[in-house]
Amino acid sequence: MNVDVILKTKGRAVETVRPDTSVMQVAARLDAHRIGALVVSADGASVDGIVSERDIIRAIARDGAAVLDWPVSQIMIADVITVTGKDDIAEVLEIMTERRFRHLPIVEAGKLAGIVSIGDAVKHRIEEAEFEARTMRDYIVTG
């Protein structure tokens, strides 16, 4: 199964912020939308960076509360790994696990096309495993 299957269920909407948005405003947006990361994008279509709750906490721990007034461009991850809708979900989970991050932007034709979280991917894998188990039980029972 590929990432497009997840996007069909959850949709392709992605919350973005401009690089000059303050870290405090980013934290407020994360809280308001109850999400863990925002894509940083000057135009809403390109991926200039990504910022997560973890990035904010690490920046505050390192540089203090003054970080909250900084533009998000100063703490975002600029070297963003992206995937496409055609990428396999198991491979996406492997990337997230190995690289220790929980969100991957989806880019198609050079434009932001969605975002997938580790929770989205794990949920899909569990549903897939349950379906396979049900199918096997039905096969065994009906012979």
PDB file of C-alpha atoms in Angstrom:
ATOM      1  CA  MET A   1       0.000   0.000   0.000  1.00  0.00           C
ATOM      2  CA  ASN A   2       1.130   3.520  -0.680  1.00  0.00           C
ATOM      3  CA  VAL A   3       0.744   6.924   0.954  1.00  0.00           C
ATOM      4  CA  ASP A   4      -2.094   7.919  -1.406  1.00  0.00           C
ATOM      5  CA  VAL A   5      -4.323   5.442   0.477  1.00  0.00           C
ATOM      6  CA  ILE A   6      -3.775   7.412   3.698  1.00  0.00           C
ATOM      7  CA  LEU A   7      -4.337  10.745   1.948  1.00  0.00           C
ATOM      8  CA  LYS A   8      -7.646   9.524   0.507  1.00  0.00           C
ATOM      9  CA  THR A   9      -8.898   9.020   4.060  1.00  0.00           C
ATOM     10  CA  LYS A  10      -7.357  11.981   5.875  1.00  0.00           C
ATOM     11  CA  GLY A  11      -7.293  14.455   3.003  1.00  0.00           C
ATOM     12  CA  ARG A  12      -4.531  16.552   1.522  1.00  0.00           C
ATOM     13  CA  ALA A  13      -4.953  19.725   3.563  1.00  0.00           C
ATOM     14  CA  VAL A  14      -1.729  20.893   5.187  1.00  0.00           C
ATOM     15  CA  GLU A  15      -1.303  23.638   7.761  1.00  0.00           C
ATOM     16  CA  THR A  16       1.560  25.911   6.753  1.00  0.00           C
ATOM     17  CA  VAL A  17       3.263  28.981   8.193  1.00  0.00           C
ATOM     18  CA  ARG A  18       5.449  31.587   6.589  1.00  0.00           C
ATOM     19  CA  PRO A  19       9.155  31.625   7.528  1.00  0.00           C
ATOM     20  CA  ASP A  20       8.762  35.009   9.261  1.00  0.00           C
ATOM     21  CA  THR A  21       6.025  33.749  11.630  1.00  0.00           C
ATOM     22  CA  SER A  22       7.115  33.967  15.271  1.00  0.00           C
ATOM     23  CA  VAL A  23       7.794  30.782  17.183  1.00  0.00           C
ATOM     24  CA  MET A  24       5.095  31.847  19.662  1.00  0.00           C
ATOM     25  CA  GLN A  25       2.551  32.104  16.832  1.00  0.00           C
ATOM     26  CA  VAL A  26       3.654  28.681  15.588  1.00  0.00           C
ATOM     27  CA  ALA A  27       3.128  27.199  19.061  1.00  0.00           C
ATOM     28  CA  ALA A  28      -0.340  28.774  19.174  1.00  0.00           C
ATOM     29  CA  ARG A  29      -1.224  27.307  15.754  1.00  0.00           C
ATOM     30  CA  LEU A  30      -0.016  23.851  16.784  1.00  0.00           C
ATOM     31  CA  ASP A  31      -2.184  24.079  19.889  1.00  0.00           C
ATOM     32  CA  ALA A  32      -5.226  25.480  18.079  1.00  0.00           C
ATOM     33  CA  HIS A  33      -5.156  22.743  15.435  1.00  0.00           C
ATOM     34  CA  ARG A  34      -4.051  20.013  17.857  1.00  0.00           C
ATOM     35  CA  ILE A  35      -1.227  18.952  15.554  1.00  0.00           C
ATOM     36  CA  GLY A  36       2.443  18.229  16.100  1.00  0.00           C
ATOM     37  CA  ALA A  37       4.099  19.951  13.144  1.00  0.00           C
ATOM     38  CA  LEU A  38       3.667  22.687  10.561  1.00  0.00           C
ATOM     39  CA  VAL A  39       5.219  22.958   7.136  1.00  0.00           C
ATOM     40  CA  VAL A  40       7.077  26.221   6.703  1.00  0.00           C
ATOM     41  CA  SER A  41       6.324  27.677   3.286  1.00  0.00           C
ATOM     42  CA  ALA A  42       6.669  31.173   1.873  1.00  0.00           C
ATOM     43  CA  ASP A  43       3.988  30.523  -0.744  1.00  0.00           C
ATOM     44  CA  GLY A  44       1.901  27.667   0.678  1.00  0.00           C
ATOM     45  CA  ALA A  45       3.060  25.331  -2.087  1.00  0.00           C
ATOM     46  CA  SER A  46       6.805  24.931  -1.590  1.00  0.00           C
ATOM     47  CA  VAL A  47       8.405  23.211   1.390  1.00  0.00           C
ATOM     48  CA  ASP A  48      10.952  25.599   2.895  1.00  0.00           C
ATOM     49  CA  GLY A  49      11.109  23.742   6.190  1.00  0.00           C
ATOM     50  CA  ILE A  50       9.179  21.942   8.876  1.00  0.00           C
ATOM     51  CA  VAL A  51       8.799  22.744  12.560  1.00  0.00           C
ATOM     52  CA  SER A  52       7.493  20.501  15.283  1.00  0.00           C
ATOM     53  CA  GLU A  53       6.702  20.768  18.948  1.00  0.00           C
ATOM     54  CA  ARG A  54      10.020  19.037  19.605  1.00  0.00           C
ATOM     55  CA  ASP A  55      11.902  21.723  17.678  1.00  0.00           C
ATOM     56  CA  ILE A  56      10.311  24.436  19.793  1.00  0.00           C
ATOM     57  CA  ILE A  57      11.092  22.670  23.074  1.00  0.00           C
ATOM     58  CA  ARG A  58      14.697  22.004  22.057  1.00  0.00           C
ATOM     59  CA  ALA A  59      15.195  25.624  20.996  1.00  0.00           C
ATOM     60  CA  ILE A  60      13.792  26.911  24.305  1.00  0.00           C
ATOM     61  CA  ALA A  61      15.971  24.477  26.271  1.00  0.00           C
ATOM     62  CA  ARG A  62      19.035  25.609  24.330  1.00  0.00           C
ATOM     63  CA  ASP A  63      18.396  29.368  24.015  1.00  0.00           C
ATOM     64  CA  GLY A  64      15.693  30.263  26.532  1.00  0.00           C
ATOM     65  CA  ALA A  65      12.265  31.847  26.265  1.00  0.00           C
ATOM     66  CA  ALA A  66      13.542  34.568  23.900  1.00  0.00           C
ATOM     67  CA  VAL A  67      13.159  31.935  21.166  1.00  0.00           C
ATOM     68  CA  LEU A  68       9.414  32.568  21.235  1.00  0.00           C
ATOM     69  CA  ASP A  69       9.980  35.960  19.576  1.00  0.00           C
ATOM     70  CA  TRP A  70      12.254  34.602  16.837  1.00  0.00           C
ATOM     71  CA  PRO A  71      11.008  33.877  13.321  1.00  0.00           C
ATOM     72  CA  VAL A  72      10.340  30.185  12.851  1.00  0.00           C
ATOM     73  CA  SER A  73      12.969  30.127  10.083  1.00  0.00           C
ATOM     74  CA  GLN A  74      15.595  30.256  12.856  1.00  0.00           C
ATOM     75  CA  ILE A  75      14.533  26.973  14.439  1.00  0.00           C
ATOM     76  CA  MET A  76      12.872  25.023  11.607  1.00  0.00           C
ATOM     77  CA  ILE A  77      14.394  21.984   9.985  1.00  0.00           C
ATOM     78  CA  ALA A  78      15.391  23.292   6.556  1.00  0.00           C
ATOM     79  CA  ASP A  79      16.663  20.024   5.074  1.00  0.00           C
ATOM     80  CA  VAL A  80      13.245  18.377   4.859  1.00  0.00           C
ATOM     81  CA  ILE A  81      12.842  14.811   3.726  1.00  0.00           C
ATOM     82  CA  THR A  82       9.699  14.413   1.658  1.00  0.00           C
ATOM     83  CA  VAL A  83       7.887  11.509   0.055  1.00  0.00           C
ATOM     84  CA  THR A  84       5.328  11.151  -2.703  1.00  0.00           C
ATOM     85  CA  GLY A  85       1.887   9.620  -2.676  1.00  0.00           C
ATOM     86  CA  LYS A  86       3.301   6.614  -4.525  1.00  0.00           C
ATOM     87  CA  ASP A  87       5.785   5.742  -1.762  1.00  0.00           C
ATOM     88  CA  ASP A  88       5.107   2.545   0.169  1.00  0.00           C
ATOM     89  CA  ILE A  89       3.739   3.015   3.689  1.00  0.00           C
ATOM     90  CA  ALA A  90       6.166   0.476   5.162  1.00  0.00           C
ATOM     91  CA  GLU A  91       9.083   2.426   3.660  1.00  0.00           C
ATOM     92  CA  VAL A  92       7.672   5.684   5.031  1.00  0.00           C
ATOM     93  CA  LEU A  93       7.469   4.135   8.512  1.00  0.00           C
ATOM     94  CA  GLU A  94      11.054   2.952   8.170  1.00  0.00           C
ATOM     95  CA  ILE A  95      12.223   6.467   7.232  1.00  0.00           C
ATOM     96  CA  MET A  96      10.373   7.984  10.179  1.00  0.00           C
ATOM     97  CA  THR A  97      11.731   5.403  12.597  1.00  0.00           C
ATOM     98  CA  GLU A  98      15.338   5.606  11.400  1.00  0.00           C
ATOM     99  CA  ARG A  99      15.395   9.414  11.214  1.00  0.00           C
ATOM    100  CA  ARG A 100      13.397   9.843  14.444  1.00  0.00           C
ATOM    101  CA  PHE A 101      10.722  12.185  13.210  1.00  0.00           C
ATOM    102  CA  ARG A 102       6.972  11.936  13.148  1.00  0.00           C
ATOM    103  CA  HIS A 103       5.836  13.945  10.110  1.00  0.00           C
ATOM    104  CA  LEU A 104       6.663  13.737   6.412  1.00  0.00           C
ATOM    105  CA  PRO A 105       5.411  16.235   3.852  1.00  0.00           C
ATOM    106  CA  ILE A 106       4.110  14.775   0.609  1.00  0.00           C
ATOM    107  CA  VAL A 107       5.443  16.546  -2.472  1.00  0.00           C
ATOM    108  CA  GLU A 108       4.240  15.916  -5.996  1.00  0.00           C
ATOM    109  CA  ALA A 109       5.362  17.803  -9.083  1.00  0.00           C
ATOM    110  CA  GLY A 110       7.416  20.065  -6.818  1.00  0.00           C
ATOM    111  CA  LYS A 111       4.411  21.188  -4.746  1.00  0.00           C
ATOM    112  CA  LEU A 112       3.147  20.368  -1.273  1.00  0.00           C
ATOM    113  CA  ALA A 113       0.417  17.742  -1.682  1.00  0.00           C
ATOM    114  CA  GLY A 114      -0.212  16.539   1.872  1.00  0.00           C
ATOM    115  CA  ILE A 115       1.443  15.430   5.078  1.00  0.00           C
ATOM    116  CA  VAL A 116       1.544  12.072   6.794  1.00  0.00           C
ATOM    117  CA  SER A 117       2.245  11.469  10.466  1.00  0.00           C
ATOM    118  CA  ILE A 118       3.642   8.352  12.040  1.00  0.00           C
ATOM    119  CA  GLY A 119       0.232   7.944  13.685  1.00  0.00           C
ATOM    120  CA  ASP A 120      -1.464   7.965  10.271  1.00  0.00           C
ATOM    121  CA  ALA A 121       0.948   5.343   8.948  1.00  0.00           C
ATOM    122  CA  VAL A 122       0.739   3.088  12.023  1.00  0.00           C
ATOM    123  CA  LYS A 123      -3.069   3.281  12.028  1.00  0.00           C
ATOM    124  CA  HIS A 124      -3.147   2.232   8.386  1.00  0.00           C
ATOM    125  CA  ARG A 125      -0.718  -0.655   8.964  1.00  0.00           C
ATOM    126  CA  ILE A 126      -2.870  -1.910  11.875  1.00  0.00           C
ATOM    127  CA  GLU A 127      -6.017  -1.733   9.745  1.00  0.00           C
ATOM    128  CA  GLU A 128      -4.193  -3.577   6.978  1.00  0.00           C
ATOM    129  CA  ALA A 129      -3.032  -6.326   9.384  1.00  0.00           C
ATOM    130  CA  GLU A 130      -6.549  -6.694  10.827  1.00  0.00           C
ATOM    131  CA  PHE A 131      -7.986  -7.014   7.316  1.00  0.00           C
ATOM    132  CA  GLU A 132      -5.429  -9.699   6.426  1.00  0.00           C
ATOM    133  CA  ALA A 133      -6.187 -11.612   9.656  1.00  0.00           C
ATOM    134  CA  ARG A 134      -9.945 -11.442   8.977  1.00  0.00           C
ATOM    135  CA  THR A 135      -9.408 -12.631   5.430  1.00  0.00           C
ATOM    136  CA  MET A 136      -7.302 -15.568   6.617  1.00  0.00           C
ATOM    137  CA  ARG A 137      -9.897 -16.521   9.276  1.00  0.00           C
ATOM    138  CA  ASP A 138     -12.682 -16.360   6.706  1.00  0.00           C
ATOM    139  CA  TYR A 139     -10.628 -18.507   4.308  1.00  0.00           C
ATOM    140  CA  ILE A 140      -9.902 -21.101   7.002  1.00  0.00           C
ATOM    141  CA  VAL A 141     -13.504 -21.211   8.231  1.00  0.00           C
ATOM    142  CA  THR A 142     -15.108 -21.410   4.778  1.00  0.00           C
ATOM    143  CA  GLY A 143     -12.340 -23.630   3.445  1.00  0.00           C
TER     144      GLY A 143
END
